[in-house]
Amino acid sequence: MAGKFELYKDKAGEFRFRLKAGNGEIILVSEGYKQKASAENGIGSVRRNAPLDERYERKATSSGKPMFNLKASNGQVIGTSEAYSSEPAREAGIASVKINAEGARLVDQVV
C-alpha cells in the first residue's frame, strides 16, 4: 500500500498536512499555513526535497530523542518527524519519507 498526504485544517483554523506510510503510520508533519494553497505548495516541496539526503536535518528533541526536519533548498523546515527511540529508527523514518513522498496520493480532508 502506498503512502498518502492528508491535508486538513487544525483547531486553530490553519491548514496542515501529514505524510503517512503505507501502514498508516505518520512519518512527517507540517507547520500550520494560513492559506490552503500554501499547504499544497508545502506538499510539492516535500515531494521535491524528500529524495535528497542533504535536506534532512538530523537532530534530537529537548529530551535527547532522535528526530529530523526535512528542509527546502532555502533552509526552511517543511516537515518534522516524530521522536524516535534510536538513531537507527530515525534513519528508518527518513528512508520511509524518501520512499513514500514522491508517489503519495493526496487526501484532501478540508471541508
mmCIF file of C-alpha atoms in Angstrom:
data_model
loop_
_atom_site.group_PDB
_atom_site.id
_atom_site.type_symbol
_atom_site.label_atom_id
_atom_site.label_comp_id
_atom_site.label_asym_id
_atom_site.label_seq_id
_atom_site.Cartn_x
_atom_site.Cartn_y
_atom_site.Cartn_z
ATOM 1 C CA MET A 1 0.000 0.000 0.000
ATOM 2 C CA ALA A 2 1.384 3.391 -0.992
ATOM 3 C CA GLY A 3 1.797 6.381 1.274
ATOM 4 C CA LYS A 4 -0.510 9.374 1.336
ATOM 5 C CA PHE A 5 -0.559 13.030 2.213
ATOM 6 C CA GLU A 6 -3.518 14.119 4.326
ATOM 7 C CA LEU A 7 -4.386 17.805 4.019
ATOM 8 C CA TYR A 8 -6.516 19.062 6.907
ATOM 9 C CA LYS A 9 -7.496 22.109 8.939
ATOM 10 C CA ASP A 10 -6.445 22.194 12.591
ATOM 11 C CA LYS A 11 -8.405 23.525 15.572
ATOM 12 C CA ALA A 12 -6.794 26.960 15.157
ATOM 13 C CA GLY A 13 -8.093 27.127 11.563
ATOM 14 C CA GLU A 14 -4.699 26.626 9.932
ATOM 15 C CA PHE A 15 -4.028 24.231 7.071
ATOM 16 C CA ARG A 16 -1.609 21.387 7.742
ATOM 17 C CA PHE A 17 -0.532 18.169 6.103
ATOM 18 C CA ARG A 18 0.911 14.896 7.286
ATOM 19 C CA LEU A 19 2.621 12.182 5.313
ATOM 20 C CA LYS A 20 1.588 8.662 6.219
ATOM 21 C CA ALA A 21 3.397 5.498 5.225
ATOM 22 C CA GLY A 22 1.522 2.643 3.571
ATOM 23 C CA ASN A 23 0.907 1.089 7.002
ATOM 24 C CA GLY A 24 -0.870 4.271 8.176
ATOM 25 C CA GLU A 25 1.943 5.487 10.423
ATOM 26 C CA ILE A 26 2.535 9.260 10.391
ATOM 27 C CA ILE A 27 6.106 9.857 9.251
ATOM 28 C CA LEU A 28 6.180 13.642 8.677
ATOM 29 C CA VAL A 29 4.003 16.598 9.737
ATOM 30 C CA SER A 30 3.939 20.188 8.540
ATOM 31 C CA GLU A 31 3.709 23.528 10.227
ATOM 32 C CA GLY A 32 0.437 25.459 10.053
ATOM 33 C CA TYR A 33 -0.350 27.536 6.962
ATOM 34 C CA LYS A 34 -2.848 30.401 6.683
ATOM 35 C CA GLN A 35 -3.788 29.504 3.096
ATOM 36 C CA LYS A 36 -4.695 26.105 1.672
ATOM 37 C CA ALA A 37 -2.609 26.824 -1.440
ATOM 38 C CA SER A 38 0.452 27.354 0.774
ATOM 39 C CA ALA A 39 -0.045 23.922 2.380
ATOM 40 C CA GLU A 40 -0.426 22.396 -1.093
ATOM 41 C CA ASN A 41 2.845 24.096 -2.116
ATOM 42 C CA GLY A 42 4.419 22.582 1.010
ATOM 43 C CA ILE A 43 3.367 19.117 -0.135
ATOM 44 C CA GLY A 44 5.002 19.791 -3.501
ATOM 45 C CA SER A 45 8.163 20.880 -1.724
ATOM 46 C CA VAL A 46 8.212 17.659 0.315
ATOM 47 C CA ARG A 47 7.864 15.644 -2.907
ATOM 48 C CA ARG A 48 10.803 17.511 -4.489
ATOM 49 C CA ASN A 49 13.116 17.505 -1.472
ATOM 50 C CA ALA A 50 12.409 14.100 0.100
ATOM 51 C CA PRO A 51 14.796 12.140 -2.171
ATOM 52 C CA LEU A 52 17.755 14.399 -1.260
ATOM 53 C CA ASP A 53 19.609 13.199 1.846
ATOM 54 C CA GLU A 54 21.228 16.602 2.369
ATOM 55 C CA ARG A 55 17.765 18.099 3.016
ATOM 56 C CA TYR A 56 17.379 16.107 6.251
ATOM 57 C CA GLU A 57 18.451 17.825 9.441
ATOM 58 C CA ARG A 58 19.137 15.093 11.978
ATOM 59 C CA LYS A 59 18.551 16.422 15.477
ATOM 60 C CA ALA A 60 17.472 15.444 18.962
ATOM 61 C CA THR A 61 14.435 16.598 20.924
ATOM 62 C CA SER A 62 14.921 18.547 24.156
ATOM 63 C CA SER A 63 14.743 15.197 25.960
ATOM 64 C CA GLY A 64 17.506 13.766 23.754
ATOM 65 C CA LYS A 65 15.430 11.528 21.460
ATOM 66 C CA PRO A 66 16.461 11.401 17.773
ATOM 67 C CA MET A 67 14.209 13.206 15.256
ATOM 68 C CA PHE A 68 14.575 15.041 11.950
ATOM 69 C CA ASN A 69 13.402 18.011 9.944
ATOM 70 C CA LEU A 70 13.047 17.994 6.171
ATOM 71 C CA LYS A 71 14.178 21.323 4.757
ATOM 72 C CA ALA A 72 13.657 23.060 1.440
ATOM 73 C CA SER A 73 16.589 24.353 -0.625
ATOM 74 C CA ASN A 74 16.214 27.744 1.114
ATOM 75 C CA GLY A 75 16.674 26.109 4.537
ATOM 76 C CA GLN A 76 13.045 26.446 5.610
ATOM 77 C CA VAL A 77 11.614 23.476 7.527
ATOM 78 C CA ILE A 78 8.818 21.869 5.502
ATOM 79 C CA GLY A 79 8.206 18.830 7.680
ATOM 80 C CA THR A 80 9.085 17.412 11.082
ATOM 81 C CA SER A 81 9.258 13.826 12.280
ATOM 82 C CA GLU A 82 8.164 12.229 15.493
ATOM 83 C CA ALA A 83 10.705 11.455 18.221
ATOM 84 C CA TYR A 84 12.380 8.088 17.698
ATOM 85 C CA SER A 85 13.738 5.564 20.189
ATOM 86 C CA SER A 86 17.158 5.354 18.494
ATOM 87 C CA GLU A 87 19.262 6.773 15.684
ATOM 88 C CA PRO A 88 18.717 3.649 13.512
ATOM 89 C CA ALA A 89 14.944 4.112 13.973
ATOM 90 C CA ARG A 90 15.312 7.752 12.863
ATOM 91 C CA GLU A 91 17.219 6.615 9.756
ATOM 92 C CA ALA A 92 14.404 4.166 9.009
ATOM 93 C CA GLY A 93 11.953 7.072 9.297
ATOM 94 C CA ILE A 94 13.974 9.130 6.822
ATOM 95 C CA ALA A 95 14.090 6.165 4.446
ATOM 96 C CA SER A 96 10.310 5.841 4.729
ATOM 97 C CA VAL A 97 9.818 9.514 3.811
ATOM 98 C CA LYS A 98 12.125 9.066 0.811
ATOM 99 C CA ILE A 99 10.160 6.009 -0.344
ATOM 100 C CA ASN A 100 6.651 7.351 0.277
ATOM 101 C CA ALA A 101 6.705 11.083 -0.528
ATOM 102 C CA GLU A 102 7.081 11.150 -4.297
ATOM 103 C CA GLY A 103 4.233 8.812 -5.176
ATOM 104 C CA ALA A 104 1.948 9.529 -2.217
ATOM 105 C CA ARG A 105 -1.617 10.368 -3.151
ATOM 106 C CA LEU A 106 -3.259 13.484 -1.725
ATOM 107 C CA VAL A 107 -6.289 13.051 0.501
ATOM 108 C CA ASP A 108 -7.964 16.448 0.953
ATOM 109 C CA GLN A 109 -9.822 16.402 4.276
ATOM 110 C CA VAL A 110 -10.691 20.099 4.195
ATOM 111 C CA VAL A 111 -14.443 20.592 4.085
#
